[in-house]
Short mmCIF file of C-alpha atoms and ligand atoms in Angstrom, two decimals:
data_model
loop_
_atom_site.label_atom_id
_atom_site.label_comp_id
_atom_site.label_asym_id
_atom_site.label_seq_id
_atom_site.Cartn_x
_atom_site.Cartn_y
_atom_site.Cartn_z
CA MET E 1333 -0.06 -0.14 -0.23
CA ARG E 1334 2.80 2.01 0.94
CA ARG E 1335 4.30 1.90 -2.44
CA LEU E 1336 1.04 2.37 -4.18
CA LEU E 1337 -0.49 5.04 -2.50
CA PRO E 1338 2.06 8.37 -4.66
CA LEU E 1339 1.09 5.91 -8.02
CA LEU E 1340 -2.25 6.54 -6.75
CA SER E 1341 -2.21 9.62 -6.26
CA ALA E 1342 0.02 10.32 -8.82
CA GLY E 1343 -3.49 9.23 -11.08
CA LEU E 1344 -5.35 10.91 -9.79
CA LEU E 1345 -3.57 14.07 -9.73
CA ALA E 1346 -3.27 13.61 -13.93
CA GLY E 1347 -7.51 13.61 -13.38
CA CYS E 1348 -7.22 17.33 -13.03
CA THR E 1349 -5.20 18.07 -16.14
CA GLY E 1350 -5.86 17.91 -19.36
CA TRP E 1351 -8.75 18.48 -21.83
CA GLN E 1352 -11.88 18.62 -19.47
CA SER E 1353 -10.62 20.09 -15.95
CA ALA E 1354 -11.59 23.10 -14.00
CA LEU E 1355 -7.57 23.13 -12.77
CA ALA E 1356 -6.22 23.76 -16.59
CA PRO E 1357 -7.75 27.02 -17.54
CA ARG E 1358 -7.58 28.04 -20.60
CA GLY E 1359 -9.80 31.81 -20.90
CA PRO E 1360 -9.83 34.94 -18.29
CA VAL E 1361 -13.24 33.07 -16.77
CA ALA E 1362 -11.86 29.89 -16.07
CA ASP E 1363 -8.86 31.93 -14.27
CA ASP E 1364 -11.11 33.67 -12.52
CA LEU E 1365 -13.16 30.43 -11.65
CA HIS E 1366 -9.96 28.62 -11.09
CA GLY E 1367 -8.61 31.79 -8.58
CA LEU E 1368 -11.80 31.18 -6.64
CA PHE E 1369 -11.42 27.67 -6.44
CA TRP E 1370 -7.94 27.51 -4.54
CA LEU E 1371 -9.46 30.59 -2.38
CA PHE E 1372 -11.67 28.69 -0.97
CA THR E 1373 -10.31 25.61 -0.47
CA ILE E 1374 -7.07 27.23 1.04
CA THR E 1375 -8.85 29.50 3.45
CA CYS E 1376 -11.61 26.55 4.68
CA ALA E 1377 -8.63 24.03 4.78
CA LEU E 1378 -6.72 26.87 7.03
CA VAL E 1379 -9.58 27.92 9.19
CA TRP E 1380 -10.67 23.58 9.49
CA LEU E 1381 -6.81 23.52 11.26
CA ALA E 1382 -7.22 26.36 13.57
CA VAL E 1383 -10.40 24.96 14.81
CA MET E 1384 -9.05 21.12 15.08
CA LEU E 1385 -5.47 23.00 16.96
CA VAL E 1386 -7.82 24.78 18.67
CA LEU E 1387 -10.39 21.50 19.72
CA LEU E 1388 -6.88 20.26 20.06
CA ALA E 1389 -6.11 22.92 23.22
CA ALA E 1390 -9.34 22.29 24.81
CA LEU E 1391 -8.67 18.72 25.53
CA LEU E 1392 -5.53 18.80 26.32
CA ARG E 1393 -6.32 21.74 28.63
CA ARG E 1394 -6.39 20.63 32.91
CA PRO E 1395 -9.99 22.32 34.38
CA PRO E 1396 -9.68 25.96 36.31
CA ASP E 1397 -9.60 25.33 40.06
CA GLY E 1398 -10.88 27.58 42.33
CA LYS E 1399 -13.84 30.13 41.73
CA ALA E 1400 -11.69 32.85 40.98
CA ARG E 1401 -9.47 31.36 37.96
CA GLN E 1402 -12.70 29.95 36.85
CA GLU E 1403 -14.12 33.29 36.63
CA ARG E 1404 -11.24 34.61 34.50
CA ALA E 1405 -11.48 31.61 32.43
CA MET E 1406 -15.57 32.88 31.21
CA GLN E 1407 -14.75 35.35 30.26
CA HIS E 1408 -11.50 34.25 28.53
CA SER E 1409 -13.68 32.07 26.48
CA ALA E 1410 -16.58 34.34 26.22
CA ARG E 1411 -13.68 36.66 23.84
CA ALA E 1412 -13.07 33.79 21.97
CA ILE E 1413 -16.69 32.94 21.34
CA GLY E 1414 -17.10 36.69 19.80
CA GLY E 1415 -13.42 36.69 18.28
CA ALA E 1416 -14.69 33.26 16.31
CA VAL E 1417 -17.76 35.35 15.51
CA ALA E 1418 -16.63 38.31 13.73
CA ALA E 1419 -13.47 35.97 12.22
CA THR E 1420 -16.27 34.33 10.45
CA VAL E 1421 -18.21 37.15 9.46
CA VAL E 1422 -15.36 38.83 7.98
CA ILE E 1423 -14.85 35.33 5.95
CA VAL E 1424 -18.11 33.97 5.17
CA ALA E 1425 -18.53 38.29 3.94
CA GLY E 1426 -14.58 38.42 2.10
CA LEU E 1427 -16.03 35.14 0.29
CA THR E 1428 -18.81 36.37 -1.40
CA VAL E 1429 -17.43 38.94 -2.25
CA ALA E 1430 -14.88 37.36 -3.80
CA SER E 1431 -17.49 34.78 -5.27
CA PHE E 1432 -19.68 37.72 -6.69
CA LEU E 1433 -16.80 39.29 -8.46
CA ALA E 1434 -15.09 35.93 -10.02
CA THR E 1435 -18.29 35.02 -11.71
CA ARG E 1436 -19.22 38.45 -13.15
CA SER E 1437 -17.20 37.74 -16.43
CA ILE E 1438 -19.79 35.00 -16.61
CA SER E 1439 -22.15 37.34 -18.56
CA ALA E 1440 -20.02 39.80 -19.46
CA HIS E 1441 -20.66 41.86 -22.85
CA ALA E 1442 -18.78 42.97 -26.03
CA GLU E 1443 -19.55 44.49 -29.04
CA ASP E 1444 -18.31 41.90 -31.39
CA ALA E 1445 -18.91 39.06 -29.30
CA LEU E 1446 -19.56 35.91 -31.58
CA VAL E 1447 -23.08 33.93 -30.78
CA ILE E 1448 -24.03 31.05 -31.39
CA ARG E 1449 -27.02 29.89 -29.61
CA LEU E 1450 -27.05 25.59 -28.21
CA ARG E 1451 -30.22 23.66 -27.26
CA GLY E 1452 -29.75 20.61 -26.08
CA TYR E 1453 -31.93 18.06 -26.49
CA GLN E 1454 -31.77 14.58 -25.47
CA TRP E 1455 -28.67 13.50 -25.74
CA TRP E 1456 -27.03 15.46 -27.72
CA TRP E 1457 -26.34 19.11 -28.96
CA GLU E 1458 -27.86 21.50 -31.58
CA ALA E 1459 -25.63 24.46 -32.21
CA THR E 1460 -26.76 27.73 -34.71
CA TYR E 1461 -24.41 30.39 -35.59
CA ALA E 1462 -27.07 32.99 -35.61
CA ASP E 1463 -25.55 35.77 -37.84
CA PRO E 1464 -26.17 39.25 -38.65
CA ARG E 1465 -26.13 38.52 -42.72
CA PRO E 1466 -28.59 36.01 -42.62
CA ASP E 1467 -26.60 33.90 -45.45
CA GLN E 1468 -24.09 33.01 -43.29
CA ASN E 1469 -26.44 31.65 -40.84
CA PHE E 1470 -25.57 28.01 -40.29
CA ILE E 1471 -26.60 24.78 -38.05
CA THR E 1472 -24.28 21.97 -37.03
CA ALA E 1473 -24.40 19.68 -33.73
CA ASN E 1474 -21.76 17.86 -31.15
CA GLU E 1475 -19.05 20.21 -31.75
CA ILE E 1476 -18.72 24.36 -31.69
CA HIS E 1477 -15.79 26.49 -33.26
CA VAL E 1478 -14.79 29.71 -31.72
CA PRO E 1479 -11.71 31.94 -32.27
CA THR E 1480 -9.41 32.54 -29.78
CA GLY E 1481 -9.48 35.98 -27.53
CA ARG E 1482 -12.62 37.18 -28.77
CA LEU E 1483 -15.68 37.28 -26.94
CA VAL E 1484 -17.89 34.19 -27.46
CA ARG E 1485 -22.15 34.46 -26.13
CA ILE E 1486 -23.26 30.92 -26.10
CA GLU E 1487 -27.53 30.94 -25.88
CA LEU E 1488 -28.70 28.16 -23.66
CA ALA E 1489 -32.28 26.53 -24.52
CA ALA E 1490 -33.49 22.72 -24.39
CA ALA E 1491 -35.83 21.14 -26.02
CA ASP E 1492 -37.12 18.63 -23.62
CA VAL E 1493 -35.75 18.20 -20.60
CA ILE E 1494 -33.07 20.50 -18.58
CA HIS E 1495 -29.44 19.92 -19.63
CA SER E 1496 -26.26 21.60 -18.24
CA PHE E 1497 -23.67 23.42 -20.31
CA TRP E 1498 -20.20 23.06 -18.57
CA VAL E 1499 -16.29 23.59 -20.71
CA PRO E 1500 -14.22 23.27 -17.31
CA ASN E 1501 -11.49 24.61 -18.98
CA LEU E 1502 -12.79 27.81 -20.73
CA SER E 1503 -16.08 28.38 -17.90
CA GLY E 1504 -18.69 28.38 -15.30
CA LYS E 1505 -21.69 26.09 -15.23
CA GLN E 1506 -25.27 27.29 -16.42
CA ASP E 1507 -28.42 25.33 -16.59
CA MET E 1508 -30.41 24.98 -19.95
CA ILE E 1509 -34.03 24.49 -18.90
CA PRO E 1510 -36.78 24.28 -21.87
CA GLY E 1511 -38.21 27.74 -21.80
CA ARG E 1512 -36.33 30.16 -20.23
CA ALA E 1513 -33.44 31.79 -22.02
CA ASN E 1514 -29.83 31.82 -20.05
CA SER E 1515 -26.78 32.69 -21.86
CA LEU E 1516 -23.38 32.54 -20.43
CA ALA E 1517 -19.88 34.66 -21.70
CA PHE E 1518 -16.32 33.28 -22.29
CA THR E 1519 -12.99 33.77 -24.11
CA ALA E 1520 -10.56 30.76 -24.91
CA ARG E 1521 -7.27 32.13 -24.76
CA LYS E 1522 -5.25 29.22 -25.90
CA PRO E 1523 -6.19 26.98 -29.19
CA GLY E 1524 -7.24 23.74 -28.46
CA THR E 1525 -10.29 21.06 -28.29
CA TYR E 1526 -11.81 21.21 -25.21
CA ARG E 1527 -14.63 18.38 -23.79
CA ALA E 1528 -18.03 20.07 -22.40
CA GLN E 1529 -20.27 17.69 -20.83
CA CYS E 1530 -23.88 17.41 -19.80
CA ALA E 1531 -24.08 18.88 -16.14
CA GLU E 1532 -27.23 18.06 -15.87
CA PHE E 1533 -28.80 15.05 -15.26
CA CYS E 1534 -30.88 14.18 -17.91
CA GLY E 1535 -31.40 10.68 -18.59
CA LEU E 1536 -30.96 7.18 -19.38
CA GLN E 1537 -27.64 8.78 -21.62
CA HIS E 1538 -26.74 11.72 -19.52
CA ALA E 1539 -23.33 10.11 -19.38
CA HIS E 1540 -22.80 10.14 -23.02
CA MET E 1541 -23.87 13.65 -24.28
CA ALA E 1542 -20.97 15.34 -24.82
CA LEU E 1543 -19.58 19.05 -26.75
CA HIS E 1544 -16.52 19.89 -28.34
CA VAL E 1545 -15.74 23.17 -28.38
CA VAL E 1546 -12.61 23.79 -30.76
CA ALA E 1547 -10.80 26.79 -30.00
CA GLU E 1548 -8.98 28.20 -33.13
CA PRO E 1549 -6.95 31.26 -33.90
CA PRO E 1550 -9.16 33.44 -36.13
CA GLU E 1551 -8.82 33.16 -39.08
CA ALA E 1552 -8.89 29.39 -39.03
CA PHE E 1553 -11.87 30.12 -37.60
CA GLU E 1554 -13.11 31.99 -40.29
CA ARG E 1555 -12.24 29.47 -43.02
CA TRP E 1556 -14.22 26.40 -40.82
CA ARG E 1557 -16.98 28.82 -40.61
CA THR E 1558 -16.96 29.16 -44.74
CA ALA E 1559 -16.79 25.18 -44.80
CA GLN E 1560 -19.98 25.44 -43.18
CA VAL E 1561 -21.63 27.44 -44.39
CA ALA E 1562 -21.87 25.43 -47.12
CA GLU E 1563 -24.12 23.33 -48.97
CA ALA E 1564 -23.45 19.51 -48.43
CA ALA E 1565 -20.54 17.94 -50.88
CA ARG E 1566 -21.86 16.84 -53.88
CA PRO E 1567 -21.73 12.97 -54.19
CA HIS E 1568 -18.76 11.10 -56.18
CA GLY E 1569 -19.36 7.88 -57.79
CA PRO E 1570 -22.18 5.75 -57.81
CA GLU E 1571 -22.06 4.53 -54.39
CA GLU E 1572 -21.84 7.83 -52.50
CA ASP E 1573 -24.76 8.61 -55.43
CA GLU E 1574 -26.86 5.80 -53.94
CA GLY E 1575 -26.00 6.51 -50.88
CA ARG E 1576 -27.75 10.24 -50.77
CA ARG E 1577 -30.66 8.71 -52.59
CA ILE E 1578 -30.86 6.42 -49.35
CA LEU E 1579 -30.73 9.34 -47.24
CA GLU E 1580 -33.29 11.06 -48.99
CA SER E 1581 -35.94 8.38 -49.73
CA LYS E 1582 -35.74 6.43 -46.82
CA ALA E 1583 -36.50 7.73 -42.63
CA CYS E 1584 -33.69 9.04 -41.98
CA GLY E 1585 -34.78 12.41 -44.21
CA ALA E 1586 -38.00 12.46 -42.12
CA CYS E 1587 -34.92 13.02 -39.12
CA HIS E 1588 -32.40 15.05 -40.39
CA THR E 1589 -31.63 17.84 -42.31
CA VAL E 1590 -28.01 17.70 -45.42
CA ARG E 1591 -28.27 21.21 -46.79
CA GLY E 1592 -28.68 20.53 -50.03
CA THR E 1593 -30.75 17.66 -50.44
CA GLN E 1594 -34.13 16.74 -49.55
CA ALA E 1595 -33.24 15.58 -46.53
CA ALA E 1596 -34.78 17.85 -43.97
CA GLY E 1597 -35.77 16.68 -40.46
CA ASN E 1598 -35.36 18.36 -37.69
CA LEU E 1599 -35.22 16.53 -34.69
CA GLY E 1600 -31.49 14.43 -35.24
CA PRO E 1601 -28.29 16.34 -35.56
CA ASP E 1602 -27.76 18.14 -38.91
CA LEU E 1603 -25.71 16.17 -41.21
CA THR E 1604 -24.60 18.17 -43.48
CA HIS E 1605 -21.08 18.72 -42.23
CA VAL E 1606 -21.04 15.65 -40.56
CA GLY E 1607 -17.80 13.60 -41.67
CA SER E 1608 -15.61 17.72 -40.50
CA ARG E 1609 -16.96 16.40 -36.92
CA GLN E 1610 -14.08 14.88 -34.76
CA PHE E 1611 -17.11 13.00 -33.30
CA ILE E 1612 -20.66 11.29 -33.53
CA ALA E 1613 -23.59 11.03 -31.22
CA ALA E 1614 -22.06 13.13 -28.98
CA GLY E 1615 -18.76 12.00 -28.50
CA MET E 1616 -19.46 8.30 -28.12
CA LEU E 1617 -16.84 7.45 -31.53
CA PRO E 1618 -14.68 9.23 -33.00
CA THR E 1619 -15.48 10.17 -37.09
CA THR E 1620 -14.46 7.10 -39.54
CA ARG E 1621 -16.46 5.44 -42.29
CA GLY E 1622 -16.64 2.52 -40.01
CA SER E 1623 -17.80 4.06 -36.94
CA LEU E 1624 -20.45 5.59 -38.81
CA ALA E 1625 -21.77 2.63 -40.96
CA ALA E 1626 -21.01 0.86 -36.70
CA TRP E 1627 -23.87 3.72 -35.65
CA VAL E 1628 -26.31 3.49 -38.31
CA ALA E 1629 -26.46 0.15 -38.71
CA ASP E 1630 -27.61 -0.27 -35.16
CA PRO E 1631 -27.93 3.06 -32.99
CA GLN E 1632 -29.20 0.88 -30.24
CA SER E 1633 -26.79 -1.11 -29.18
CA ILE E 1634 -24.04 1.53 -29.03
CA LYS E 1635 -26.32 4.00 -27.05
CA PRO E 1636 -29.39 2.50 -25.78
CA GLY E 1637 -32.30 3.94 -25.13
CA SER E 1638 -31.22 7.07 -27.44
CA ASN E 1639 -33.80 9.07 -30.19
CA MET E 1640 -32.76 7.17 -33.49
CA PRO E 1641 -34.14 3.96 -34.49
CA MET E 1642 -32.71 1.57 -36.15
CA VAL E 1643 -33.68 1.67 -39.53
CA PRO E 1644 -33.28 -1.57 -41.29
CA LEU E 1645 -30.31 -1.89 -44.61
CA THR E 1646 -29.09 -4.18 -46.24
CA ALA E 1647 -25.30 -4.70 -46.29
CA ASP E 1648 -24.83 -2.73 -49.58
CA GLU E 1649 -27.28 0.12 -48.78
CA LEU E 1650 -25.13 0.45 -45.28
CA GLN E 1651 -22.11 0.87 -47.68
CA ALA E 1652 -23.52 3.39 -49.42
CA VAL E 1653 -24.63 5.44 -46.55
CA SER E 1654 -21.32 5.11 -45.25
CA ALA E 1655 -19.69 6.17 -47.81
CA TYR E 1656 -21.47 9.40 -48.32
CA LEU E 1657 -21.98 10.12 -45.35
CA THR E 1658 -18.10 10.54 -45.15
CA ARG E 1659 -18.04 12.37 -48.10
CA LEU E 1660 -20.13 14.99 -45.88
CA ARG E 1661 -17.30 16.87 -44.65
CA MET L 642 -45.36 -9.50 14.99
CA LYS L 643 -43.80 -12.36 14.78
CA PRO L 644 -40.34 -12.86 12.86
CA TRP L 645 -41.66 -14.56 10.35
CA HIS L 646 -44.31 -12.10 9.74
CA ALA L 647 -41.66 -9.52 9.43
CA ALA L 648 -39.51 -11.68 6.71
CA PHE L 649 -43.12 -12.25 4.80
CA LEU L 650 -43.59 -8.90 4.63
CA THR L 651 -40.40 -8.11 3.57
CA LEU L 652 -40.56 -10.40 0.44
CA LEU L 653 -44.08 -8.89 -0.35
CA LEU L 654 -42.47 -5.24 -0.68
CA LEU L 655 -39.75 -6.46 -2.52
CA ALA L 656 -41.46 -7.60 -5.23
CA GLY L 657 -43.51 -3.85 -5.32
CA CYS L 658 -39.08 -3.56 -6.56
CA LYS L 659 -40.09 -4.87 -9.73
CA ARG L 660 -39.29 -2.38 -12.51
CA GLU L 661 -41.11 -1.29 -16.11
CA GLN L 662 -39.14 -3.27 -18.51
CA ARG L 663 -38.38 -0.58 -21.22
CA GLN L 664 -37.69 -2.12 -24.46
CA TYR L 665 -34.87 -0.45 -26.58
CA ARG L 666 -33.56 -2.72 -28.85
CA LEU L 667 -35.85 -4.85 -31.30
CA ASP L 668 -34.85 -8.01 -32.68
CA PRO L 669 -34.17 -7.08 -36.19
CA ALA L 670 -36.03 -9.95 -37.51
CA ILE L 671 -38.78 -8.88 -35.10
CA ALA L 672 -39.35 -5.20 -36.21
CA GLU L 673 -39.61 -6.92 -39.35
CA SER L 674 -42.67 -8.39 -38.47
CA LEU L 675 -44.08 -5.51 -36.74
CA ASP L 676 -44.74 -4.18 -40.68
CA ARG L 677 -46.88 -7.31 -41.27
CA VAL L 678 -50.64 -6.64 -40.21
CA GLU L 679 -53.77 -8.99 -42.13
CA VAL L 680 -55.91 -6.32 -43.60
CA LEU L 681 -59.22 -6.57 -45.06
CA PRO L 682 -59.70 -5.33 -48.26
CA VAL L 683 -61.32 -2.19 -47.79
CA GLY L 684 -58.16 -0.51 -45.71
CA ILE L 685 -59.81 -1.11 -42.68
CA ASN L 686 -59.04 -3.52 -39.12
CA GLY L 687 -57.22 -6.65 -39.36
CA ARG L 688 -55.26 -8.75 -37.69
CA PRO L 689 -52.89 -6.50 -35.67
CA PRO L 690 -48.71 -8.71 -36.09
CA ARG L 691 -48.40 -11.67 -33.89
CA VAL L 692 -45.49 -10.51 -31.57
CA ILE L 693 -47.54 -7.58 -30.39
CA THR L 694 -50.02 -9.60 -28.78
CA ILE L 695 -47.44 -12.64 -27.57
CA THR L 696 -45.32 -10.01 -25.93
CA GLY L 697 -48.82 -8.36 -24.18
CA ASP L 698 -49.15 -5.71 -26.19
CA PRO L 699 -46.50 -3.30 -24.93
CA TYR L 700 -47.14 -0.22 -26.89
CA ARG L 701 -50.85 0.62 -24.89
CA THR L 702 -49.64 -0.83 -22.11
CA ASN L 703 -45.93 0.32 -21.30
CA ALA L 704 -45.24 3.98 -20.28
CA TYR L 705 -42.43 3.95 -22.43
CA GLN L 706 -43.69 2.90 -25.26
CA LEU L 707 -46.69 5.51 -24.03
CA SER L 708 -44.25 8.62 -23.84
CA GLN L 709 -41.54 7.72 -27.26
CA GLY L 710 -45.34 7.77 -29.13
CA LYS L 711 -45.97 11.32 -27.72
CA ARG L 712 -42.73 12.72 -29.02
CA LEU L 713 -43.39 11.28 -32.63
CA TYR L 714 -46.66 12.96 -32.16
CA ALA L 715 -44.47 16.12 -31.52
CA GLY L 716 -41.53 15.71 -33.47
CA PHE L 717 -43.90 14.87 -36.51
CA ASN L 718 -45.82 17.33 -36.32
CA CYS L 719 -49.20 16.03 -36.05
CA GLN L 720 -50.02 19.10 -34.27
CA GLY L 721 -49.77 20.90 -37.09
CA CYS L 722 -53.11 18.99 -38.39
CA HIS L 723 -54.40 17.45 -35.45
CA ALA L 724 -54.34 19.71 -32.76
CA ASP L 725 -53.25 18.14 -29.75
CA GLY L 726 -55.94 15.59 -30.42
CA GLY L 727 -58.96 18.13 -31.00
CA GLY L 728 -58.86 18.42 -34.62
CA GLY L 729 -57.88 21.18 -36.99
CA THR L 730 -57.89 20.72 -40.32
CA GLY L 731 -57.33 16.61 -39.37
CA PRO L 732 -59.91 15.49 -37.64
CA ALA L 733 -60.45 14.56 -33.92
CA LEU L 734 -59.16 11.77 -32.40
CA MET L 735 -60.01 11.58 -29.39
CA ASN L 736 -63.82 12.11 -30.04
CA GLY L 737 -64.60 8.06 -29.74
CA TRP L 738 -65.68 8.88 -34.39
CA TRP L 739 -63.49 6.94 -36.11
CA ARG L 740 -64.04 7.78 -39.55
CA TYR L 741 -61.45 4.39 -40.33
CA GLY L 742 -62.18 2.53 -37.27
CA PRO L 743 -60.92 2.93 -34.17
CA ASP L 744 -59.26 -0.22 -33.34
CA ALA L 745 -55.07 -0.04 -33.37
CA VAL L 746 -54.71 -2.49 -36.64
CA SER L 747 -56.65 1.09 -38.38
CA ILE L 748 -55.16 3.49 -36.70
CA PHE L 749 -51.92 2.33 -37.59
CA LEU L 750 -53.19 1.64 -41.50
CA SER L 751 -54.53 5.48 -41.28
CA ILE L 752 -50.96 7.25 -40.08
CA ARG L 753 -48.28 4.67 -42.75
CA ASP L 754 -50.61 4.38 -45.87
CA GLY L 755 -52.22 7.72 -45.45
CA ARG L 756 -56.01 7.87 -46.05
CA PRO L 757 -57.17 9.73 -49.47
CA ASN L 758 -58.10 13.14 -47.90
CA GLY L 759 -55.67 14.57 -47.15
CA MET L 760 -53.83 12.33 -44.00
CA PRO L 761 -50.17 12.63 -45.13
CA ALA L 762 -48.03 8.47 -45.41
CA PHE L 763 -45.52 8.41 -43.09
CA ARG L 764 -44.25 4.68 -44.22
CA ASP L 765 -41.28 5.88 -45.36
CA ARG L 766 -40.48 8.41 -42.54
CA MET L 767 -40.00 5.80 -39.66
CA THR L 768 -39.87 2.34 -38.77
CA PRO L 769 -43.19 0.50 -38.33
CA GLU L 770 -42.21 0.30 -34.39
CA GLN L 771 -42.47 4.11 -34.08
CA ILE L 772 -45.51 4.11 -36.08
CA TRP L 773 -46.52 1.54 -33.44
CA GLN L 774 -46.32 3.51 -30.89
CA LEU L 775 -47.71 6.56 -32.26
CA THR L 776 -50.86 4.50 -32.26
CA GLY L 777 -50.38 3.27 -29.33
CA TYR L 778 -50.03 7.52 -28.10
CA ILE L 779 -53.16 7.96 -29.88
CA GLN L 780 -55.24 5.23 -28.47
CA SER L 781 -54.73 6.34 -25.37
CA LEU L 782 -56.01 10.17 -26.17
CA GLY L 783 -59.37 9.16 -26.64
CA ALA L 784 -59.19 5.40 -23.98
CA THR L 785 -62.32 5.93 -21.46
CA ARG L 786 -61.15 3.63 -19.05
CA ALA L 787 -58.52 4.34 -16.69
CA SER L 788 -54.89 2.17 -17.84
CA GLY L 789 -51.88 1.71 -15.40
CA ALA L 790 -49.91 3.39 -17.83
CA ALA L 791 -49.27 7.50 -19.12
CA PRO L 792 -46.82 9.26 -21.17
CA SER L 793 -44.87 11.55 -19.04
CA ARG L 794 -46.56 14.60 -18.35
CA ASN L 795 -46.39 18.34 -20.49
CA ASP L 796 -44.11 21.07 -19.33
CA ALA L 797 -46.53 23.26 -21.54
CA MET L 798 -50.33 24.48 -21.92
CA GLN L 799 -52.16 21.70 -23.92
CA THR L 800 -56.13 21.93 -25.32
CA ARG L 801 -56.52 18.40 -23.98
CA PRO L 802 -56.84 17.28 -20.90
CA ALA L 803 -53.08 15.40 -19.05
CA GLU L 804 -52.87 11.79 -20.92
CA ASN L 805 -52.07 10.85 -17.18
CA ARG L 806 -55.52 10.86 -15.97
CA ALA L 807 -57.30 8.04 -15.46
CA PRO L 808 -59.27 7.61 -17.76
CA ALA L 809 -58.58 10.84 -20.10
CA MET L 810 -61.83 11.20 -20.94
CA SER L 811 -64.09 10.39 -18.36
CA ARG L 812 -67.63 10.33 -20.78
CA LEU L 813 -67.42 10.19 -24.66
CA PRO L 814 -68.25 13.56 -25.36
CA SER L 815 -71.93 15.03 -26.40
CA PRO L 816 -73.03 15.97 -30.81
CA TYR L 817 -73.10 19.87 -28.97
CA GLU L 818 -69.72 19.07 -27.50
CA GLY L 819 -68.01 18.20 -31.02
CA GLY L 820 -68.50 14.17 -30.49
CA PRO L 821 -70.65 12.20 -32.81
CU1 LIG R 2007 -27.69 15.60 -19.26
#
């Protein structure tokens, strides 16, 4: 055990860095929360230590003998209690003010803020990039890109039950409540991919409801945005043609949209550029032709209870659909 | 109370712990057989697939299946024509008056194949399992007998009585109230 302990704690500490950790802040809001976390932790640790020391002293002390001494002790303890109450008031008030100051930045505003409307579904995320120019609007799912150094405001909503948005590396947590508009702002300082996880239990597949936030330099972001605004890629060759035909004519098109085709449903993620995303099904699987085929063949084995049914396809149809989906970059 | 009384009562209580089963993934062969209804030539009435009877009619008696039906009713915008069941450009679905028969197979066929006076076919837009979920939900809307299963509650206002009332309709509406 003695030898295992450092190993175990090293393993635990490794969980504190990485792409989904509030202890590895990558933006000003996260910095503030990170500072707040340590302020609370250290203050509370010191208070605990002080209480324990006083308790120990009280246990070890001999009770005073004689009436005069007892009275003096009473006066002492009255003073000690008074001091402790005053200290408590000061500490609690101080932490309250610090907490208020640190979380103020969550509702920051800026003229040039990038606005993303995020809607939670059981169990995936729909992201709408609301541009003032109507032809620059687009909808995507489960992966959002943001430019570094620019304020991003996320407007949160939910379609069915309460979900919660939380990218620990970039910002605090905010609930997504049906029928109520919430919002939250953050700025990403460093390029990178950060993982968010729905933070409010929302049903069977709550644990498999992840969102990826890709922060990239403004030029790269602009390139990504232009690519996302475009309609879906044209199929190359007869197999992909067949894939598109199946997507339009089978049930897929009733739930999914592929812009530029007849598939225009809105019960599932927009698939116009599904091949460009790192993961499918809200972080379940990395996007490859194989994983797309596996998902379409049997979603209920991969994510039981998810709202995508198994649509019966022959092996050839599955080949064609997966070829076409991979083309949709 | 003797110890064996307590033991017996505990066992009895434990029996209550059985949870309603949720069936997420149908065996592909069963999923396919759900489409096989035997229909009379007029397209009304007939015999539902055997699996439904054998498995205890889950689309009427299982809360999960009813909830999925309710989700589909909103998702596929049946509301657009049938409102909350009271009817709009399409007929009412809860007043006990059916143009094509009140039984599950007739309702299933109305949804799957459409009906001539403006009901679109959903054959290519849903799986047979989903159509059965919808059918069960629609049957529960106008039910005049109480059932042990109900779909989940609405968060928003709706114009029909809550589905989890037992029964959904205490009696059929009179002709003055829009009934037959
Ligand atoms: Cu959740």
